[in-house]
Amino acid sequence: MTLSATQGCGNLTVSGNVAAANSYLYVWSFLPSPSFQSGMNLDPITFDTAGNHPISVAVTGVNGCQSTAQQIVTVHHQPVADFTFDNACFGETTSFLDASTAHSSTDITGWYWQFGDGGISYESNPEHDYAFTGDYNVSLTVTTPQCSASTSEFVTVNPLPTVSAMADVVSGCSPLDVEFSAEGSLAASFDWTIDGTNVSGQTVNAAIETAIGQSDAHSVSVEVTSAAGCVATDEILITAYAAAEAQISPAANAGCAPYGVSIENESQGAIAYEWFADGSFITTNSVWDGVLENTSNTIQSQTIELVAHTVQGCNDTTSTTIQVYPEADFTFDLPNDTACSPLELTMPIMEDVNSFTWNFGGGNTSAEQAPTLLLENTNGGLMGTSITFTGISVFGCLDSHTETVY
């Protein structure tokens, strides 16, 4: 017996014939159904399952004797060819990924790619660069030790979009308010990256900030994506100069006039300073020690302002308010002519005083209003007596005044 094929892949169709002298009856047996045929020729039968399939023929001679022959037809598992690819964009490498499968009893051992532009590859997952846009018929043939399979698919190499990034202002003091815009062709979406933040839109707004000590250069990028998934990017450089941070710390926020004020300058990022008191310029020193006066009879609030300057003019201003209490003034008058002993004096009534003490010397004091003092000179010469008034005003301010009587 002779068969047209004894090995194949997937669906295998087999036919055959038998040659025997002095024979008149020929019976073929096989699977699948119809399982039997008669005659010298075996009509084509198809095996669609992998495995070994026996075919037998029984021949009966004219003398009644019978002989049998058999052959085995082997059908191997055929792989399924398949592949995927990423977006094919002009000027960029296109990656192809083999997605073929094979039966667990065998492995894919060979790959043959044809990229449609004359290029080929024998790698499992190749990359390819197309020189022009357009449609390319890409085919893949995979092989196992016994079988092969092929598939093909059209790949469209798309043109890249174009983009140009713009800004309404490119330099200034931090925080710098900037309106970004982009123009381009084939752009379906616009995605900006601004200081690590992602924002979408053809026109976007952002405040560019630079902290003291950081670089003032900020690279802002926009990425556009076409409807085909192709990408283009552009960048624009924004310079946001760090602003000074004006900070002051007075030793105290209230005191009695004349109030000696010491204010510590804790500013950062500045190269020059200006101080103002109630709007009037005082000094350009980095620190300020001054005296605040209040000759009225009410509390005055005085504003101390510091302007911190940078080279780029990114200045900052801060201020503090200091309460200045009226200056305590407890001066008084006593007779300034030489008087005769004994001399009786009545002290004046002192106003706007919260607490006080009269000191007449020699341990003689009084806390009364308008006390009377009798002075006697028993020494025979000119006698001088110092009288001191020490008081605390209603605002808590201290003053002392002394007069001498002869």
Coordinates of C-alpha atoms in Angstrom, one line a residue:
M1 CA 0.0 0.0 0.0
T2 CA 1.1 3.5 -0.7
L3 CA -0.2 6.7 1.1
S4 CA 0.1 10.2 -0.1
A5 CA 1.4 11.4 3.3
T6 CA 2.2 9.7 6.6
Q7 CA 3.0 12.9 8.6
G8 CA 1.5 16.4 8.8
C9 CA 0.2 19.2 10.9
G10 CA -3.2 20.3 11.9
N11 CA -5.7 19.0 9.4
L12 CA -4.0 16.3 7.3
T13 CA -5.8 14.8 4.2
V14 CA -4.5 11.4 3.0
S15 CA -5.2 9.3 0.0
G16 CA -3.7 6.0 -1.1
N17 CA -3.7 2.9 -3.3
V18 CA -2.8 -0.8 -3.1
A19 CA -1.1 -3.1 -5.6
A20 CA -1.6 -6.9 -5.4
A21 CA -1.4 -9.6 -8.1
N22 CA -4.3 -12.0 -8.6
S23 CA -6.5 -10.1 -6.2
Y24 CA -10.1 -9.0 -6.6
L25 CA -11.3 -7.6 -3.2
Y26 CA -9.8 -4.6 -1.4
V27 CA -11.1 -3.3 2.0
W28 CA -9.7 -0.2 3.7
S29 CA -10.2 0.4 7.4
F30 CA -9.4 3.6 9.4
L31 CA -10.8 6.2 11.7
P32 CA -12.7 8.5 11.6
S33 CA -16.1 7.6 10.1
P34 CA -17.1 6.2 7.7
S35 CA -14.2 3.9 8.8
F36 CA -14.3 1.6 5.6
Q37 CA -13.7 1.9 1.9
S38 CA -13.3 -0.7 -0.8
G39 CA -11.3 -0.7 -4.0
M40 CA -7.7 -0.4 -5.0
N41 CA -7.7 3.4 -4.3
L42 CA -8.3 5.1 -1.0
D43 CA -10.4 8.2 -1.5
P44 CA -9.1 11.3 0.5
I45 CA -9.8 11.2 4.2
T46 CA -9.0 14.1 6.6
F47 CA -7.5 13.7 10.1
D48 CA -8.2 16.8 12.2
T49 CA -6.9 15.6 15.6
A50 CA -3.3 15.3 16.6
G51 CA -1.9 11.8 17.2
N52 CA -1.2 8.5 15.5
H53 CA -3.9 7.3 13.1
P54 CA -3.6 3.7 11.6
I55 CA -4.8 2.9 8.1
S56 CA -5.1 -0.8 7.1
V57 CA -6.1 -2.5 3.8
A58 CA -7.2 -6.2 3.5
V59 CA -6.6 -7.9 0.1
T60 CA -8.4 -11.1 -0.9
G61 CA -6.9 -13.1 -3.8
V62 CA -8.8 -15.1 -6.4
N63 CA -7.8 -18.3 -4.6
G64 CA -9.6 -17.0 -1.5
C65 CA -6.4 -16.2 0.4
Q66 CA -6.3 -12.8 2.3
S67 CA -3.4 -10.5 3.1
T68 CA -3.3 -7.2 5.3
A69 CA -1.0 -4.2 5.2
Q70 CA -1.0 -1.2 7.7
Q71 CA 0.7 2.2 7.9
I72 CA 0.5 4.9 10.7
V73 CA -0.4 8.5 9.8
T74 CA 1.0 11.0 12.4
V75 CA -0.7 14.4 12.8
H76 CA 1.4 16.9 14.8
H77 CA 0.1 19.9 16.8
Q78 CA 0.2 23.0 14.7
P79 CA 1.2 26.3 16.4
V80 CA -1.1 29.4 16.2
A81 CA 0.8 32.4 14.9
D82 CA -0.1 35.8 16.3
F83 CA 1.7 39.0 17.2
T84 CA 1.1 42.5 18.6
F85 CA 2.9 45.8 18.2
D86 CA 2.9 49.2 19.8
N87 CA 2.0 52.4 18.1
A88 CA 4.0 52.8 14.9
C89 CA 5.1 56.4 14.7
F90 CA 7.5 57.9 12.1
G91 CA 11.0 58.4 13.4
E92 CA 10.5 56.0 16.3
T93 CA 11.3 52.4 16.7
T94 CA 8.3 50.0 16.5
S95 CA 8.4 47.1 18.8
F96 CA 6.8 43.7 17.8
L97 CA 5.8 41.1 20.3
D98 CA 5.3 37.5 19.4
A99 CA 2.0 36.2 20.8
S100 CA 2.0 32.8 19.1
T101 CA 1.0 29.7 21.0
A102 CA 1.9 26.0 20.8
H103 CA 0.7 22.8 22.4
S104 CA 2.3 21.9 25.7
S105 CA 4.1 19.0 24.1
T106 CA 6.2 21.1 21.8
D107 CA 7.9 24.5 21.7
I108 CA 8.2 27.3 19.1
T109 CA 11.8 27.3 18.0
G110 CA 11.8 29.6 15.0
W111 CA 10.5 33.0 14.0
Y112 CA 10.6 34.7 10.6
W113 CA 9.3 38.3 10.3
Q114 CA 8.8 40.3 7.2
F115 CA 8.1 43.9 7.9
G116 CA 6.6 44.9 4.5
D117 CA 9.4 47.2 3.5
G118 CA 12.0 44.6 2.7
G119 CA 13.2 44.2 6.3
I120 CA 13.3 40.8 8.0
S121 CA 14.1 39.5 11.4
Y122 CA 14.6 36.1 13.0
E123 CA 14.1 37.3 16.6
S124 CA 11.1 36.4 18.7
N125 CA 10.4 40.0 19.7
P126 CA 12.1 42.3 17.2
E127 CA 12.2 46.1 16.8
H128 CA 12.1 47.8 13.4
D129 CA 12.5 51.4 12.1
Y130 CA 10.4 52.5 9.2
A131 CA 11.9 55.1 6.8
F132 CA 8.5 56.4 5.7
T133 CA 4.9 56.7 6.9
G134 CA 2.3 54.5 5.3
D135 CA 0.7 51.0 5.6
Y136 CA 3.0 47.9 5.7
N137 CA 1.9 44.3 5.5
V138 CA 3.8 42.6 8.3
S139 CA 3.9 38.8 8.4
L140 CA 5.2 36.3 11.0
T141 CA 5.9 32.6 10.5
V142 CA 6.6 30.5 13.5
T143 CA 8.0 27.0 13.5
T144 CA 8.1 24.0 15.9
P145 CA 10.3 21.0 15.3
Q146 CA 7.5 19.5 13.2
C147 CA 5.2 22.3 12.0
S148 CA 4.8 26.0 11.1
A149 CA 2.1 28.6 10.9
S150 CA 1.9 32.1 9.5
T151 CA -0.2 35.3 10.0
S152 CA 0.0 38.8 8.7
E153 CA -1.4 42.2 9.7
F154 CA -1.2 45.7 8.3
V155 CA 0.8 48.1 10.3
T156 CA 0.2 51.9 9.8
V157 CA 3.3 54.1 10.4
N158 CA 1.7 57.4 11.5
P159 CA 3.3 60.8 11.3
L160 CA 4.4 62.5 14.5
P161 CA 2.5 65.5 15.8
T162 CA 4.3 68.8 16.3
V163 CA 4.2 71.2 19.3
S164 CA 5.6 74.5 20.4
A165 CA 5.4 75.7 24.0
M166 CA 4.9 79.3 24.9
A167 CA 4.4 81.5 28.0
D168 CA 3.1 85.0 28.5
V169 CA 6.0 85.7 30.9
V170 CA 9.3 83.9 31.3
S171 CA 10.9 85.6 34.2
G172 CA 9.9 87.4 37.4
C173 CA 9.5 87.2 41.1
S174 CA 8.3 84.1 42.9
P175 CA 5.4 83.2 43.0
L176 CA 5.3 84.0 39.2
D177 CA 1.8 83.7 37.6
V178 CA 2.3 82.3 34.1
E179 CA -0.2 81.4 31.4
F180 CA 1.2 78.6 29.3
S181 CA -0.1 77.8 25.8
A182 CA 0.9 75.3 23.1
E183 CA 0.5 75.2 19.3
G184 CA 1.0 72.2 17.0
S185 CA -0.4 69.9 14.4
L186 CA -2.1 66.5 14.7
A187 CA -2.4 67.1 18.5
A188 CA -5.4 65.4 20.1
S189 CA -4.3 66.1 23.7
F190 CA -2.0 68.4 25.6
D191 CA -0.4 67.4 28.9
W192 CA 1.9 69.7 30.8
T193 CA 4.4 68.9 33.5
I194 CA 4.9 72.0 35.8
D195 CA 7.2 71.5 38.8
G196 CA 6.2 67.8 39.1
T197 CA 2.4 68.6 38.7
N198 CA 0.5 67.3 35.6
V199 CA -2.0 69.6 34.0
S200 CA -4.0 69.0 30.9
G201 CA -5.2 71.5 28.3
Q202 CA -3.9 73.5 25.4
T203 CA -3.8 76.6 27.7
V204 CA -3.1 76.3 31.4
N205 CA -2.2 78.7 34.2
A206 CA 0.3 78.1 37.1
A207 CA 2.1 79.9 39.8
I208 CA 5.8 79.1 39.6
E209 CA 7.4 79.3 43.0
T210 CA 11.1 79.3 44.1
A211 CA 12.1 78.9 47.7
I212 CA 15.1 80.7 49.1
G213 CA 18.3 78.7 48.3
Q214 CA 16.7 76.8 45.4
S215 CA 17.5 77.1 41.7
D216 CA 15.3 79.8 40.1
A217 CA 15.2 77.9 36.7
H218 CA 12.1 75.9 36.1
S219 CA 11.8 73.6 33.0
V220 CA 8.2 73.3 32.0
S221 CA 7.3 70.6 29.4
V222 CA 4.2 69.9 27.3
E223 CA 3.5 66.5 25.6
V224 CA 1.0 66.2 22.8
T225 CA -0.5 63.0 21.6
S226 CA -2.1 62.4 18.2
A227 CA -5.2 60.4 17.6
A228 CA -2.9 57.6 16.5
G229 CA -1.0 57.6 19.8
C230 CA 2.1 59.3 18.5
V231 CA 3.8 61.7 20.9
A232 CA 5.9 65.0 20.6
T233 CA 7.2 67.2 23.4
D234 CA 8.6 70.7 23.9
E235 CA 10.0 72.6 26.8
I236 CA 10.2 76.2 27.9
L237 CA 12.4 77.6 30.7
I238 CA 10.8 79.9 33.3
T239 CA 13.0 81.9 35.7
A240 CA 11.2 82.6 39.0
Y241 CA 13.5 84.6 41.3
A242 CA 13.2 83.8 45.0
A243 CA 11.6 86.6 47.0
A244 CA 13.1 87.9 50.2
E245 CA 11.3 86.9 53.4
A246 CA 11.2 89.9 55.7
Q247 CA 11.0 88.9 59.4
I248 CA 11.6 91.1 62.5
S249 CA 11.4 90.3 66.2
P250 CA 11.2 93.2 68.7
A251 CA 12.5 92.6 72.2
A252 CA 9.2 93.9 73.5
N253 CA 6.0 95.3 72.0
A254 CA 5.3 98.0 74.6
G255 CA 7.3 100.4 76.8
C256 CA 7.5 103.9 78.4
A257 CA 8.8 106.9 76.5
P258 CA 11.5 107.5 75.8
Y259 CA 11.4 103.8 74.8
G260 CA 14.7 102.3 73.7
V261 CA 13.7 99.7 71.1
S262 CA 15.9 96.9 69.9
I263 CA 14.5 95.0 66.9
E264 CA 16.2 91.8 65.6
N265 CA 16.2 91.3 61.8
E266 CA 15.5 87.7 61.0
S267 CA 15.0 88.2 57.3
Q268 CA 16.2 85.7 54.7
G269 CA 17.4 86.0 51.1
A270 CA 17.9 89.8 51.2
I271 CA 20.9 92.0 50.4
A272 CA 19.6 95.4 51.6
Y273 CA 17.1 96.8 54.1
E274 CA 15.0 99.9 54.7
W275 CA 13.5 100.7 58.1
F276 CA 10.5 103.0 58.6
A277 CA 8.7 104.3 61.7
D278 CA 5.1 105.4 61.1
G279 CA 5.9 105.8 57.4
S280 CA 9.1 107.9 57.9
F281 CA 12.4 106.5 56.7
I282 CA 14.8 105.7 59.5
T283 CA 17.9 103.8 58.4
T284 CA 19.3 101.2 56.0
N285 CA 21.1 99.2 58.7
S286 CA 20.5 95.5 58.9
V287 CA 19.3 96.0 62.5
W288 CA 17.6 98.9 64.2
D289 CA 18.1 100.2 67.7
G290 CA 16.2 103.4 68.3
V291 CA 14.2 105.5 70.8
L292 CA 10.5 106.1 70.5
E293 CA 9.1 109.3 72.0
N294 CA 5.6 110.1 73.3
T295 CA 5.2 113.5 74.8
S296 CA 1.4 113.3 74.8
N297 CA -0.8 112.2 77.6
T298 CA -2.2 109.1 75.8
I299 CA -0.8 105.8 74.6
Q300 CA 0.5 106.0 71.1
S301 CA 0.9 103.0 68.6
Q302 CA 3.9 103.3 66.4
T303 CA 4.4 101.0 63.4
I304 CA 7.9 99.8 62.6
E305 CA 8.3 98.6 59.1
L306 CA 11.1 96.7 57.4
V307 CA 11.5 96.3 53.6
A308 CA 13.9 93.5 52.6
H309 CA 15.4 93.9 49.1
T310 CA 16.9 91.4 46.6
V311 CA 19.1 92.0 43.5
Q312 CA 16.1 91.3 41.2
G313 CA 13.8 93.6 43.2
C314 CA 11.8 90.7 44.7
N315 CA 11.2 92.6 47.9
D316 CA 9.2 91.7 51.0
T317 CA 7.8 93.9 53.7
T318 CA 6.9 93.2 57.3
S319 CA 5.9 95.4 60.2
T320 CA 5.2 95.3 63.9
T321 CA 3.2 97.7 66.2
I322 CA 4.8 99.0 69.4
Q323 CA 2.8 100.7 72.1
V324 CA 4.6 103.7 73.5
Y325 CA 3.3 105.0 76.9
P326 CA 3.4 108.7 77.7
E327 CA 6.7 109.8 79.3
A328 CA 6.3 110.2 83.0
D329 CA 7.3 113.8 84.2
F330 CA 7.1 114.5 87.9
T331 CA 9.0 117.8 88.0
F332 CA 8.0 120.2 90.7
D333 CA 9.2 123.6 92.0
L334 CA 10.2 124.8 95.5
P335 CA 11.3 128.2 96.6
N336 CA 14.7 128.9 95.1
D337 CA 15.6 131.8 97.3
T338 CA 17.5 131.4 100.5
A339 CA 15.1 131.1 103.4
C340 CA 15.5 131.5 107.1
S341 CA 15.2 128.8 109.7
P342 CA 12.7 127.5 110.7
L343 CA 11.1 127.0 107.2
E344 CA 7.8 125.2 106.8
L345 CA 7.2 123.8 103.3
T346 CA 4.1 122.2 101.8
M347 CA 4.8 119.8 98.9
P348 CA 2.9 120.3 95.7
I349 CA 0.1 118.0 94.6
M350 CA 1.4 115.7 91.9
E351 CA -1.1 114.7 89.1
D352 CA -1.4 111.5 87.0
V353 CA 0.5 109.5 89.5
N354 CA -0.5 106.0 90.5
S355 CA 2.0 105.5 93.4
F356 CA 4.7 107.8 94.8
T357 CA 7.2 108.5 97.6
W358 CA 8.6 111.8 98.9
N359 CA 12.1 111.5 100.3
F360 CA 13.3 114.3 102.5
G361 CA 16.6 112.8 103.4
G362 CA 17.8 111.3 106.6
G363 CA 15.3 108.5 106.3
N364 CA 12.4 110.9 106.4
T365 CA 9.8 109.9 103.7
S366 CA 6.1 110.4 103.0
A367 CA 3.5 108.8 100.8
E368 CA 0.9 111.5 101.3
Q369 CA -0.3 114.1 98.9
A370 CA 1.1 117.6 99.7
P371 CA 2.9 116.7 102.9
T372 CA 4.3 119.4 105.1
L373 CA 8.0 119.6 106.0
L374 CA 9.6 121.7 108.7
L375 CA 13.2 122.6 108.2
E376 CA 15.4 123.9 111.0
N377 CA 19.1 124.9 110.8
T378 CA 20.9 124.6 114.1
N379 CA 24.4 124.6 112.6
G380 CA 24.9 128.3 112.3
G381 CA 25.8 128.0 108.5
L382 CA 23.9 127.7 105.3
M383 CA 22.0 124.3 105.2
G384 CA 20.9 122.6 102.0
T385 CA 18.1 120.0 102.0
S386 CA 17.4 117.8 98.9
I387 CA 13.8 116.7 98.4
T388 CA 13.1 113.9 95.9
F389 CA 9.8 112.8 94.4
T390 CA 9.6 109.3 92.9
G391 CA 6.4 108.2 91.2
I392 CA 4.9 105.7 88.9
S393 CA 2.4 107.1 86.4
V394 CA -1.0 105.6 85.7
F395 CA 0.6 104.0 82.6
G396 CA 3.2 102.3 84.8
C397 CA 6.1 104.6 83.9
L398 CA 8.7 105.7 86.4
D399 CA 10.1 109.2 87.0
S400 CA 12.0 110.9 89.8
H401 CA 12.8 114.6 90.4
T402 CA 14.9 116.3 93.0
E403 CA 14.9 119.9 94.2
T404 CA 17.3 121.4 96.9
V405 CA 16.2 124.0 99.4
Y406 CA 18.7 126.3 101.2

